[in-house]
Backbone as a printed PyTorch tensor [residue, N CA C, xyz], in Angstrom:
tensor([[[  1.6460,   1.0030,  18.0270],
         [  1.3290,  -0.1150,  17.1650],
         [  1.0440,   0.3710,  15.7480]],

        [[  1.8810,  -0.6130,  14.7470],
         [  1.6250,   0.1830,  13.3420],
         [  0.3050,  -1.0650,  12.9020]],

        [[ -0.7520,  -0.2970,  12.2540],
         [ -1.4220,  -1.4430,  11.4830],
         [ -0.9440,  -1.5110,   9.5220]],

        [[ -0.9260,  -2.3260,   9.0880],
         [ -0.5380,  -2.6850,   8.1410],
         [ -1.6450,  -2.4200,   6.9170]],

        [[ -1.7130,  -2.0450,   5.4280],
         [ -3.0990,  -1.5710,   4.4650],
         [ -1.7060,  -1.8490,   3.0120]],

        [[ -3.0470,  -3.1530,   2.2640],
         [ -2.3630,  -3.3650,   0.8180],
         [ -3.6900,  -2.6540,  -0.1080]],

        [[ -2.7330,  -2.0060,  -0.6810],
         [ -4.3860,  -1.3870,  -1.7370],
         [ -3.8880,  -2.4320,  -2.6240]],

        [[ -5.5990,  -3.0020,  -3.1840],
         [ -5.4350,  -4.1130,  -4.0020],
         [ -7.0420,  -3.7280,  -4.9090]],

        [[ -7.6000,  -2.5530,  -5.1030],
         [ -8.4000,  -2.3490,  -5.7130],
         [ -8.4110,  -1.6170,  -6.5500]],

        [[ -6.9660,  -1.6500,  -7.7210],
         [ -6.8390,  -1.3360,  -9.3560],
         [ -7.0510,  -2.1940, -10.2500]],

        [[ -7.7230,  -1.2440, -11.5110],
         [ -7.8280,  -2.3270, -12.6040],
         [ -6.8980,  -3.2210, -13.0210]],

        [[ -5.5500,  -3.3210, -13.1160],
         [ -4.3910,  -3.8690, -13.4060],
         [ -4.7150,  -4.0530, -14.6950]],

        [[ -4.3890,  -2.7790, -15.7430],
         [ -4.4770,  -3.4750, -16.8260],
         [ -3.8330,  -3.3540, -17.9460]],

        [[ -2.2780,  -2.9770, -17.0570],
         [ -0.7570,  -3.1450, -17.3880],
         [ -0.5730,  -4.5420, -17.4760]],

        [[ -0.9610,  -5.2290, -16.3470],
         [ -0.7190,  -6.4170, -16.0560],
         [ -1.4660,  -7.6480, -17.0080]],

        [[ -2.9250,  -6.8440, -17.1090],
         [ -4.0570,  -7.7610, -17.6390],
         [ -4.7580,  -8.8210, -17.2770]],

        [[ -4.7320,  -9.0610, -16.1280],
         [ -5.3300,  -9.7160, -15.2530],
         [ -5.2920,  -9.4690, -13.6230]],

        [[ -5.5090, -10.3150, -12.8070],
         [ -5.8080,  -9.8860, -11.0900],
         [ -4.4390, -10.3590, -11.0730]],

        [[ -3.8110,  -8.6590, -10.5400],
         [ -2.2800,  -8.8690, -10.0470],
         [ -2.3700,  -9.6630,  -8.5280]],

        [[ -3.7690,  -9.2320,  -8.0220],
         [ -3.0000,  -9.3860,  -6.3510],
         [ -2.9550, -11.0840,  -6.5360]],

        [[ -3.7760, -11.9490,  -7.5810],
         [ -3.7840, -13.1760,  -7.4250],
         [ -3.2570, -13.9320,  -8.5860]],

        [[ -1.9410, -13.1710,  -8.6570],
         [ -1.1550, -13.7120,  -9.5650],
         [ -0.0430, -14.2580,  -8.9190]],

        [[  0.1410, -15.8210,  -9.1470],
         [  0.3280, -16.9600,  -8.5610],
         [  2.3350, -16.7940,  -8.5790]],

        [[  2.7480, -16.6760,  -7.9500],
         [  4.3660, -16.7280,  -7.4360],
         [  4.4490, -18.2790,  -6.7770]],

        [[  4.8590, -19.1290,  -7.2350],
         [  4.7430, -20.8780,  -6.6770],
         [  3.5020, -20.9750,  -6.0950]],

        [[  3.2020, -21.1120,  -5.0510],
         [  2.1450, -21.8390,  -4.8760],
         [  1.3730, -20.6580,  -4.0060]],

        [[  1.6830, -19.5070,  -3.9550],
         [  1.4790, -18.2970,  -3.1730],
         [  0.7830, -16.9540,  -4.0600]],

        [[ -0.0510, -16.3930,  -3.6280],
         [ -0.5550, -15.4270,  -4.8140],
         [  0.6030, -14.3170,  -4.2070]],

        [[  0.2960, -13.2900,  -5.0850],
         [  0.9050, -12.1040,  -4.8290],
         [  0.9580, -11.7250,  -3.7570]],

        [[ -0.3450, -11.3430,  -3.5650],
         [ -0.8430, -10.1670,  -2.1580],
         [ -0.5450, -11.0140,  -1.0350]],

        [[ -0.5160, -12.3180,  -0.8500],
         [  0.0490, -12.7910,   0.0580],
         [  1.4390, -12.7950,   0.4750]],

        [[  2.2320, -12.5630,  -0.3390],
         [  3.2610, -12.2240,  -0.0560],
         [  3.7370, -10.5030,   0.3010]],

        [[  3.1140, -10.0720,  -0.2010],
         [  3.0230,  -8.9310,   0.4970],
         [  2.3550,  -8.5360,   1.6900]],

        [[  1.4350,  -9.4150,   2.2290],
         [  0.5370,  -9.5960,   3.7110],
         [  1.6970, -10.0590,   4.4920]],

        [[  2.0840, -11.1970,   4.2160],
         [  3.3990, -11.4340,   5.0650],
         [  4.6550, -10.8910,   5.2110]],

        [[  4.9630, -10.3060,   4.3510],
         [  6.1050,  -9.0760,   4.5760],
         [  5.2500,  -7.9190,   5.3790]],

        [[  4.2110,  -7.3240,   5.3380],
         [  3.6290,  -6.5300,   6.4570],
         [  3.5390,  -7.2240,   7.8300]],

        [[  3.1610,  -8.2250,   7.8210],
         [  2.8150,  -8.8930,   9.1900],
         [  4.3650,  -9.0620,   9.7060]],

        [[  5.0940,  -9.1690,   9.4120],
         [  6.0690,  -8.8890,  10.0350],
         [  6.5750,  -7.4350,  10.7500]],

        [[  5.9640,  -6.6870,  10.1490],
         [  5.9550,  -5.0870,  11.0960],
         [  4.6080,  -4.4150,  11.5880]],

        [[  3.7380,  -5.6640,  11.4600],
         [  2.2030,  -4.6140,  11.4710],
         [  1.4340,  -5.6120,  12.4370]],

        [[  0.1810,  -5.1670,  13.3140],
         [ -0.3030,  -6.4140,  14.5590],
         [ -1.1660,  -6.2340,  13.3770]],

        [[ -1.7490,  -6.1370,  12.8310],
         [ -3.1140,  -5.5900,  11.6350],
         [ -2.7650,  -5.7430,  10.3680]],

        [[ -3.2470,  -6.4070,   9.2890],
         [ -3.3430,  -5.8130,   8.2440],
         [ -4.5490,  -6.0640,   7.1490]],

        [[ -4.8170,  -5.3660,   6.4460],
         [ -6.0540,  -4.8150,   6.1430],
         [ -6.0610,  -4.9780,   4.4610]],

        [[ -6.9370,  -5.7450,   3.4810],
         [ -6.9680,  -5.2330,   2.3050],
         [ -7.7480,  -4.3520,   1.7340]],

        [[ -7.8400,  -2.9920,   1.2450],
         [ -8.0850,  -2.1380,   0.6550],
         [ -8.9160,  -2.0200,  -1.3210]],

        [[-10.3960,  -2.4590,  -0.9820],
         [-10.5120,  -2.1680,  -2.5860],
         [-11.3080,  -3.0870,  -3.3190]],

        [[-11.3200,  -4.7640,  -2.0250],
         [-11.5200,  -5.7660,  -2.7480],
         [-11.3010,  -6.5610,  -1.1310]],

        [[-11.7800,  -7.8280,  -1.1830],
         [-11.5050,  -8.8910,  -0.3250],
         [-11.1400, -10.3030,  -0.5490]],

        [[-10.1970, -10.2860,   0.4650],
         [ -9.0950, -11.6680,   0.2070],
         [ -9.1630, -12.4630,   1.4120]],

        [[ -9.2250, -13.7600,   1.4110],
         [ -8.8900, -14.5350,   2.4820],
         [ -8.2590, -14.3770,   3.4790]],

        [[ -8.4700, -14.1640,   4.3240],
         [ -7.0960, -14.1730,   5.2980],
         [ -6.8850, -12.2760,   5.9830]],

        [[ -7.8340, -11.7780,   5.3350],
         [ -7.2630, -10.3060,   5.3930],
         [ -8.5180,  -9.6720,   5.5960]],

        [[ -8.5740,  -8.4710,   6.4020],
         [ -9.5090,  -7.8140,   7.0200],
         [-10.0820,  -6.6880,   5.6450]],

        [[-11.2580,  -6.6680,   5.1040],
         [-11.2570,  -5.6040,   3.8140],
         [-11.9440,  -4.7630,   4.4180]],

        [[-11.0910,  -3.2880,   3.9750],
         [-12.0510,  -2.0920,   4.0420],
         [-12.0320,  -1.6620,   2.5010]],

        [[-13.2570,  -0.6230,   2.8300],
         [-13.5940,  -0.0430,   1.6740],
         [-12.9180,   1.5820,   1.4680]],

        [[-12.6030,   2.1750,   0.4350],
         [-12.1040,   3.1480,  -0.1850],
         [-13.1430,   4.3900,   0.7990]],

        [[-12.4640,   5.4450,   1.0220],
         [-13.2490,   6.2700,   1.6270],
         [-12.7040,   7.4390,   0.9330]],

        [[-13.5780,   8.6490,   0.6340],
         [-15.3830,   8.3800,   1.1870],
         [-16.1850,   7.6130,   0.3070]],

        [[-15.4670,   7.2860,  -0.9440],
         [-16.0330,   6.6330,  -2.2590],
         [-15.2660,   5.4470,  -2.7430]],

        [[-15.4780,   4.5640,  -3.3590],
         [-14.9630,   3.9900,  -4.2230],
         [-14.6380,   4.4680,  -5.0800]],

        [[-13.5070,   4.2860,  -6.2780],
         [-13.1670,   4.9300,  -7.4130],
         [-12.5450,   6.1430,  -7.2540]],

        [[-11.6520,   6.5000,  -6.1610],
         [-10.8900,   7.1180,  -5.7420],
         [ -9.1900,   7.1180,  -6.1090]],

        [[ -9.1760,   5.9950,  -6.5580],
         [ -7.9070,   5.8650,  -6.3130],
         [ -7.2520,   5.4970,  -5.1560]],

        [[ -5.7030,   5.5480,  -5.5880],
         [ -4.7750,   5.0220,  -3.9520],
         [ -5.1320,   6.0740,  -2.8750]],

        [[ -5.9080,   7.1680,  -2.9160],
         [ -6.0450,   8.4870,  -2.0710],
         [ -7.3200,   7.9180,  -1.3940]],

        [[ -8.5500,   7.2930,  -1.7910],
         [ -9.5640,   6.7600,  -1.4070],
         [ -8.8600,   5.1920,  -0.4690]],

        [[ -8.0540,   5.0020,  -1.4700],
         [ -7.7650,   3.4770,  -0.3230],
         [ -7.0370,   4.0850,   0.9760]],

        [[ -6.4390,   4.9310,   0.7080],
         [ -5.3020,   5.6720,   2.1000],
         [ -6.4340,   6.2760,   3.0700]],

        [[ -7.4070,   6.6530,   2.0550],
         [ -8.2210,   7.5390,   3.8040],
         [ -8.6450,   6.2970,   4.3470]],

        [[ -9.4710,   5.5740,   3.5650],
         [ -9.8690,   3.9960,   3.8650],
         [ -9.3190,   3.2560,   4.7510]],

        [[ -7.9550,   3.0720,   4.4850],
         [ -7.2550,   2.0810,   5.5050],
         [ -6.6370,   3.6400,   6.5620]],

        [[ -6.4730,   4.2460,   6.3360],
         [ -6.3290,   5.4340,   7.6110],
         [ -7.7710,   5.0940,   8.6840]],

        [[ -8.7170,   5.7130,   7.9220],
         [ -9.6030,   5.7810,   8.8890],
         [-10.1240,   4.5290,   9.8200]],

        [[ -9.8810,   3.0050,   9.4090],
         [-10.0950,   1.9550,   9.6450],
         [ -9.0140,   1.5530,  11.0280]],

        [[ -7.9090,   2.0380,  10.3900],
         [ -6.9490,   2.2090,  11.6430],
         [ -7.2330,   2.6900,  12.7810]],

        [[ -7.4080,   4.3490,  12.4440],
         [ -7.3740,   5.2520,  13.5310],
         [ -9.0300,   4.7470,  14.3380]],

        [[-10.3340,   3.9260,  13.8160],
         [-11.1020,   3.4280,  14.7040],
         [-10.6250,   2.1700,  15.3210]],

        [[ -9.6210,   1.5580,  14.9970],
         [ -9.0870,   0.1680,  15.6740],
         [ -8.0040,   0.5090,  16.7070]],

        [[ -7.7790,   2.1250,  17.2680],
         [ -6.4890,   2.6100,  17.9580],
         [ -5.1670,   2.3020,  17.6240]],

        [[ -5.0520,   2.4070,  16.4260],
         [ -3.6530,   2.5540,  15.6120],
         [ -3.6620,   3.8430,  15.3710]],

        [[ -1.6310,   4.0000,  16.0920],
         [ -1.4540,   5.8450,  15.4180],
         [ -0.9510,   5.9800,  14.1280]],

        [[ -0.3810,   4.3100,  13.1810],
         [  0.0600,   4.6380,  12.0250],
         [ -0.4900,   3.5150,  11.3590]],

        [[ -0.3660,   3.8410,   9.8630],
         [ -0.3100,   2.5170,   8.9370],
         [  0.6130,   2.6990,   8.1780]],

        [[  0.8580,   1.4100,   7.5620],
         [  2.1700,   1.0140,   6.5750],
         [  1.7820,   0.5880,   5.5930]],

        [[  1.6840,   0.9530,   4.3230],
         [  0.5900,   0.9980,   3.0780],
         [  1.6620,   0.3670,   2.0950]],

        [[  0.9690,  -0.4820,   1.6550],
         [  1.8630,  -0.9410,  -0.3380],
         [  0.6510,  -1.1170,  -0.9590]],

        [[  1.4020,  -1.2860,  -2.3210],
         [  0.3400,  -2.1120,  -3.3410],
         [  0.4890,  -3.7820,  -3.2790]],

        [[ -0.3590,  -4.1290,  -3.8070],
         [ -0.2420,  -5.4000,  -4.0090],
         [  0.9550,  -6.2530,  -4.6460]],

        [[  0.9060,  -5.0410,  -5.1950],
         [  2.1060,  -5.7850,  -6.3550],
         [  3.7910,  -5.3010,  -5.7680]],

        [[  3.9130,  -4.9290,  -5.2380],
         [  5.1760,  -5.2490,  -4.2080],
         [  6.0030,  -6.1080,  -3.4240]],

        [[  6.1820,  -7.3410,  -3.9280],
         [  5.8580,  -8.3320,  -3.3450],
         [  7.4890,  -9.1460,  -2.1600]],

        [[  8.3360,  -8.0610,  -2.6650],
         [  9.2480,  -8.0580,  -1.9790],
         [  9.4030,  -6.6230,  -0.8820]],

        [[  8.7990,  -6.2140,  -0.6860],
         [  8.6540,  -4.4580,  -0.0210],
         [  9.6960,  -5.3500,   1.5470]],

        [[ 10.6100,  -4.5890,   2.0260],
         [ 11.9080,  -4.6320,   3.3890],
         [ 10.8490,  -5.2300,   4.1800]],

        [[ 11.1310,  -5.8950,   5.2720],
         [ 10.7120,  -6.5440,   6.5240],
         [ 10.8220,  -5.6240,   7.6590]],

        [[ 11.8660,  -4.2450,   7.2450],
         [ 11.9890,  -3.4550,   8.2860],
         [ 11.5090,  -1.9350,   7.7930]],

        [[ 10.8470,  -2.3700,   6.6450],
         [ 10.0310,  -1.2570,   6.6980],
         [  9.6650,   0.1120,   6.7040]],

        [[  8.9110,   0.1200,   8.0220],
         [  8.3690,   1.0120,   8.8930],
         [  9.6630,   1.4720,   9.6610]],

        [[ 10.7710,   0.8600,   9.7400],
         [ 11.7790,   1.1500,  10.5780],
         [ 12.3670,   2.8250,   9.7770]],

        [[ 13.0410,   1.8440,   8.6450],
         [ 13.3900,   2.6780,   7.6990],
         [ 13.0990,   4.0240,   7.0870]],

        [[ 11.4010,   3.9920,   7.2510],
         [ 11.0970,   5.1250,   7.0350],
         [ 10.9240,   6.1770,   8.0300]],

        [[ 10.8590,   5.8440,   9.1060],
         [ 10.9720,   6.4490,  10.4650],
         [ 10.0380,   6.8250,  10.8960]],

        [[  9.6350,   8.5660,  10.9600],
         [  8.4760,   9.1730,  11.5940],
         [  7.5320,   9.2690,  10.3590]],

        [[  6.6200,   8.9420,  10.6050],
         [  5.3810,   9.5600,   9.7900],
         [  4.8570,  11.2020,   9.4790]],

        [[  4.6270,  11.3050,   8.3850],
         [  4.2290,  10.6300,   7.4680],
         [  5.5800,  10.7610,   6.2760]],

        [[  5.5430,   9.7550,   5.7880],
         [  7.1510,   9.3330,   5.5060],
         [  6.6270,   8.1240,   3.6780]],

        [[  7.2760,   8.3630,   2.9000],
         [  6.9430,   7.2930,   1.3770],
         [  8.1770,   6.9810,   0.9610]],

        [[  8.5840,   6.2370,   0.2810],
         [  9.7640,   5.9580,  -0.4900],
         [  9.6210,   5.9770,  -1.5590]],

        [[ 10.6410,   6.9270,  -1.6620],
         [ 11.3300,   7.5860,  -3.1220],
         [ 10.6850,   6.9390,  -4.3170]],

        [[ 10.0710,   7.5900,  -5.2160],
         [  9.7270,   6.3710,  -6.6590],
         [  8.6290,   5.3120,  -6.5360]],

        [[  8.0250,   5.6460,  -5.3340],
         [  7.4190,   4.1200,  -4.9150],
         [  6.1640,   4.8280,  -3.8560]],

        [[  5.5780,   6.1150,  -4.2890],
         [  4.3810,   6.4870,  -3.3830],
         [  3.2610,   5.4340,  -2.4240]],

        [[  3.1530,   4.4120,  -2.7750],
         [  2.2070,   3.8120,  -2.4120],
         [  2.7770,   2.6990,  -0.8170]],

        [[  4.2810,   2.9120,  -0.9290],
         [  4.8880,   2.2590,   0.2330],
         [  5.1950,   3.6450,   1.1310]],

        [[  4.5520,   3.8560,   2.1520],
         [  3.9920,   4.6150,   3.1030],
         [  4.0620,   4.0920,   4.4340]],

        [[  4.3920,   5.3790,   5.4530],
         [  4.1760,   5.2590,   7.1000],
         [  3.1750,   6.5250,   7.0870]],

        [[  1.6190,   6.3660,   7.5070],
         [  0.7340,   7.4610,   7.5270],
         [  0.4420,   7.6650,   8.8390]],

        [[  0.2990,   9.0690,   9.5940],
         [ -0.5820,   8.8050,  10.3960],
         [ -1.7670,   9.1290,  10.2510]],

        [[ -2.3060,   7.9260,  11.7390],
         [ -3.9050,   8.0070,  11.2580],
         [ -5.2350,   9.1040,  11.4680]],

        [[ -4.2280,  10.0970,  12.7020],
         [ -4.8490,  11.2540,  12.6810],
         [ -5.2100,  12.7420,  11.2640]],

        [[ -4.7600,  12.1350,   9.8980],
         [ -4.9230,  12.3510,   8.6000],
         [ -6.2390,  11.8610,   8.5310]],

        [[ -6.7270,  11.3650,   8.7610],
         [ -7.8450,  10.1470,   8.2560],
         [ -8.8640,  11.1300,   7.8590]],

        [[ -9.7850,  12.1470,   8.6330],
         [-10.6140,  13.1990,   8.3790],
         [ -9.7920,  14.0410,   7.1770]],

        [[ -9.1150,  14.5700,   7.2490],
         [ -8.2260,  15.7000,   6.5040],
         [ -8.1420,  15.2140,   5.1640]],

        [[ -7.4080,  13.6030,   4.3420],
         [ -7.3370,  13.2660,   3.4380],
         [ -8.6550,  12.4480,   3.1300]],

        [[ -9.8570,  12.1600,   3.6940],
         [-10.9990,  11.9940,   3.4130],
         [-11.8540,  12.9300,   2.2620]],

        [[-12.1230,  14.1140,   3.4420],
         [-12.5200,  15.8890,   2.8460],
         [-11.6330,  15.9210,   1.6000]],

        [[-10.5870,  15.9930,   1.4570],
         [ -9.6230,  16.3850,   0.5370],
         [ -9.6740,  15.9960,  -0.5400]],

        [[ -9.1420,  14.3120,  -1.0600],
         [ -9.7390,  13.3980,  -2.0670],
         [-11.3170,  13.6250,  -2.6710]],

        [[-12.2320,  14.3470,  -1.4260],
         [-13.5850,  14.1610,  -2.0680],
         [-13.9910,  15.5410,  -3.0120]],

        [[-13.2740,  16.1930,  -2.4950],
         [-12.8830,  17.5690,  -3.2060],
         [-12.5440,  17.8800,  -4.0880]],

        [[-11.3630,  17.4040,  -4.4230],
         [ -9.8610,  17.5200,  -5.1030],
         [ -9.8760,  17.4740,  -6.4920]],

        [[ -9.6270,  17.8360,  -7.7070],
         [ -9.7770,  16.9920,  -9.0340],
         [ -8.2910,  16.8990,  -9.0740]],

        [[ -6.9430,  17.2760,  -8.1460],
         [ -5.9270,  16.2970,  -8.1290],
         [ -5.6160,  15.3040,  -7.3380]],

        [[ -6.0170,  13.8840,  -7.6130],
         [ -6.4030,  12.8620,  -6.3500],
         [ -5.1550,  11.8320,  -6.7980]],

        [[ -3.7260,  12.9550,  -7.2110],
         [ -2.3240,  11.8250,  -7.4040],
         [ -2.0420,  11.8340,  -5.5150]],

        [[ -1.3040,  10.3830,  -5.8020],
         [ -0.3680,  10.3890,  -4.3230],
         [  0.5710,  11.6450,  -3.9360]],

        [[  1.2970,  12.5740,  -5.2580],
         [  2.2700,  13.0960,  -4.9650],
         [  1.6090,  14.2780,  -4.2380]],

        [[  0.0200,  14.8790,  -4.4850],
         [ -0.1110,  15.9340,  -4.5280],
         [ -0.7100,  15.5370,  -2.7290]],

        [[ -0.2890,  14.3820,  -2.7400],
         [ -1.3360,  14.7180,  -1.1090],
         [ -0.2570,  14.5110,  -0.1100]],

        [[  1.1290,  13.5640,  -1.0610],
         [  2.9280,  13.7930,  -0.8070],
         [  3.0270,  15.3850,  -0.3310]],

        [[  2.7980,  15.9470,  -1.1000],
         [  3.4370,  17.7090,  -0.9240],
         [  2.2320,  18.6270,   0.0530]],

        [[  0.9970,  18.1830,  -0.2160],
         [  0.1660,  18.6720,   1.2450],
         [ -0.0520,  18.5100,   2.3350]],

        [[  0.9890,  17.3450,   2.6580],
         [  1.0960,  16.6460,   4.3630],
         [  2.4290,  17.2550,   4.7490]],

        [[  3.7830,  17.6000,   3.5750],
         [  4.6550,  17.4010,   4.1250],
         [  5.4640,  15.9130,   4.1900]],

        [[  4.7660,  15.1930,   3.5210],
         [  5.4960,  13.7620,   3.5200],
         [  7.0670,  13.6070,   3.2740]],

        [[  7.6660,  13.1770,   4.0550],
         [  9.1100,  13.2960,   3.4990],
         [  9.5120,  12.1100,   2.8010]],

        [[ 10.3670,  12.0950,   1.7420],
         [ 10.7380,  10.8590,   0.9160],
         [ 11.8200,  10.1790,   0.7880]],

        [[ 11.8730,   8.7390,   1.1650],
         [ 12.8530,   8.2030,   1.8810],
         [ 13.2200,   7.3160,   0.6290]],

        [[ 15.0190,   7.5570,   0.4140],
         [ 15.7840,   6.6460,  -0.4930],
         [ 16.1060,   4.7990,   0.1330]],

        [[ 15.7430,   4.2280,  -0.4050],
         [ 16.2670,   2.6980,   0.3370],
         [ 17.1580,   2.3360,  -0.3480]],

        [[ 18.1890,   1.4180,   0.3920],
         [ 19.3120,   0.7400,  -0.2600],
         [ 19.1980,   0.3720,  -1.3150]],

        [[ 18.0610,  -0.2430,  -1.5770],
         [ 17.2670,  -1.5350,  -2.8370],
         [ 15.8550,  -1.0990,  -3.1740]],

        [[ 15.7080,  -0.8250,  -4.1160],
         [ 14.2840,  -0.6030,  -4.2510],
         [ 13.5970,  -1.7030,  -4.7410]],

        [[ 12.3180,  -1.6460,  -3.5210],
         [ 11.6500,  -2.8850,  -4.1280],
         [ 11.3100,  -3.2830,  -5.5240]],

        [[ 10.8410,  -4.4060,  -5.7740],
         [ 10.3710,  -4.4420,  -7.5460],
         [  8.9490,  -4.0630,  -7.0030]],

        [[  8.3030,  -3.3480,  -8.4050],
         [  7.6360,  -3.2590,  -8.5300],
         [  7.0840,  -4.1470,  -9.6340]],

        [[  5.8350,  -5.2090,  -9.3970],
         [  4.8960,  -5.6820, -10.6740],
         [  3.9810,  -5.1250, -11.4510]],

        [[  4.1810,  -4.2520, -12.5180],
         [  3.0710,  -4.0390, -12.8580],
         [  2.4100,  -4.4390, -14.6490]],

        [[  3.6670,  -5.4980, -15.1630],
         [  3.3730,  -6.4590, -16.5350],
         [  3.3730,  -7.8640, -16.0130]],

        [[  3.1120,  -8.8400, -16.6920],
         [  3.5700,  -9.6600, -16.6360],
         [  4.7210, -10.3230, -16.5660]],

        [[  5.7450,  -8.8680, -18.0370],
         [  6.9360,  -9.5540, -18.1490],
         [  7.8830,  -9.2210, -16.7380]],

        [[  7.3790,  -8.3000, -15.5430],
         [  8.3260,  -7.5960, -15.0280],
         [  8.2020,  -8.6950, -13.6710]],

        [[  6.7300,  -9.6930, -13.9240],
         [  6.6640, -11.0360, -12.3520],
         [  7.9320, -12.0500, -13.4210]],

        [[  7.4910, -12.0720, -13.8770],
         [  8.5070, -12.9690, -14.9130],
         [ 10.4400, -12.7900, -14.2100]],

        [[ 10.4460, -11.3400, -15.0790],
         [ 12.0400, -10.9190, -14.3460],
         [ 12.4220, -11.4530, -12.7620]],

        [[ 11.2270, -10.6880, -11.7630],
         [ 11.3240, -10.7820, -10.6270],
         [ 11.9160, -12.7040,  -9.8480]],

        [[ 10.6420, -13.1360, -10.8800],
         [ 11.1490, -14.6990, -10.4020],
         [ 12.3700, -14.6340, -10.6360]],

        [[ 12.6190, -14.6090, -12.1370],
         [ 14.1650, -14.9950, -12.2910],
         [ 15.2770, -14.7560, -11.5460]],

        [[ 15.6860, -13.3210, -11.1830],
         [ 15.6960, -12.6590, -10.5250],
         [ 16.0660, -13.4680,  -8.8620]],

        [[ 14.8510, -14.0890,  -8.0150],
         [ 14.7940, -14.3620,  -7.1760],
         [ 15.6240, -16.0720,  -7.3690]],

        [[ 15.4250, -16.5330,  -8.0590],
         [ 15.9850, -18.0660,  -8.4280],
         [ 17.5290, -18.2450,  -8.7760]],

        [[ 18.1100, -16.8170,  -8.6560],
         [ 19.6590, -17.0430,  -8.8170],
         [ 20.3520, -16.6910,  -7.6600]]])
């Protein structure tokens, strides 16, 4: 069973306001990205912050960690709920594949350009805990190259939101 983790606890301030509840018709963001997970995940979890509808954990071992604090976070939250993996985005992903977890295969596994869309396992959870709390390099790539993560090309790469003008494109984009 994969459980599902949206980190949704950045400043956004590319964006300049709350990306995860930045309104796509009548739907915020992060909801659309909850439902593209729930389609591959029995679980899913928000990371950073709490949203309706969605189970919140907190950043481990600290807050103010970064996506490395939300990953041990929703790792470790997993691996106590008996999940052997999670399937991680940002919020602002709001089209991320329906198949996922398929695509990326065995864990621990990211796509290309796009660190934060992840298959982890949750037996990491101790290891990238210690590590992050340690570390003064707390990028995704560097904890990419200390697991071994392998990096997976997709047909389409999701959009990523991280201006205004780029939800803007995306609609458009989606309306033709």
């Amino acid at each position: 069973m994969i459980a599902g983790a949206i980190f949704a606890g950045g400043a956004a301030r590319r964006f300049g306001s709350d990306k995860a509840a930045a309104p796509i018709g009548d739907t915020a963001m992060i909801d659309l990205v909850a439902e593209r997970l729930r389609a591959q995940c029995a679980i899913v979890t928000v990371v950073g912050r709490a949203w309706p509808g969605l189970i919140s954990v907190d950043d481990r071992p600290r807050p103010g960690l970064g996506p490395l604090g939300a990953l041990a976070g929703a790792l470790t939250h997993a691996r106590d709920a008996g999940f052997a993996t999670v399937l991680t985005s940002g919020c602002d992903l709001p089209d991320l594949p329906l198949d996922l977890a398929r695509m990326l295969g065995d864990a621990p596994a990211v796509v290309r350009g796009q660190p934060l869309l992840g298959l982890w396992p949750t037996n990491l959870a101790d290891d990238l805990a210690d590590w992050v709390g340690d570390t003064t390099d707390r990028s995704m790539n560097a904890w990419i190259e200390r697991t071994g993560a392998r990096r997976i090309s997709l047909p389409v790469a999701p959009a990523n939101i991280n201006r205004p003008e780029d939800l803007v494109e995306w609609i458009a984009r989606r309306s033709t």
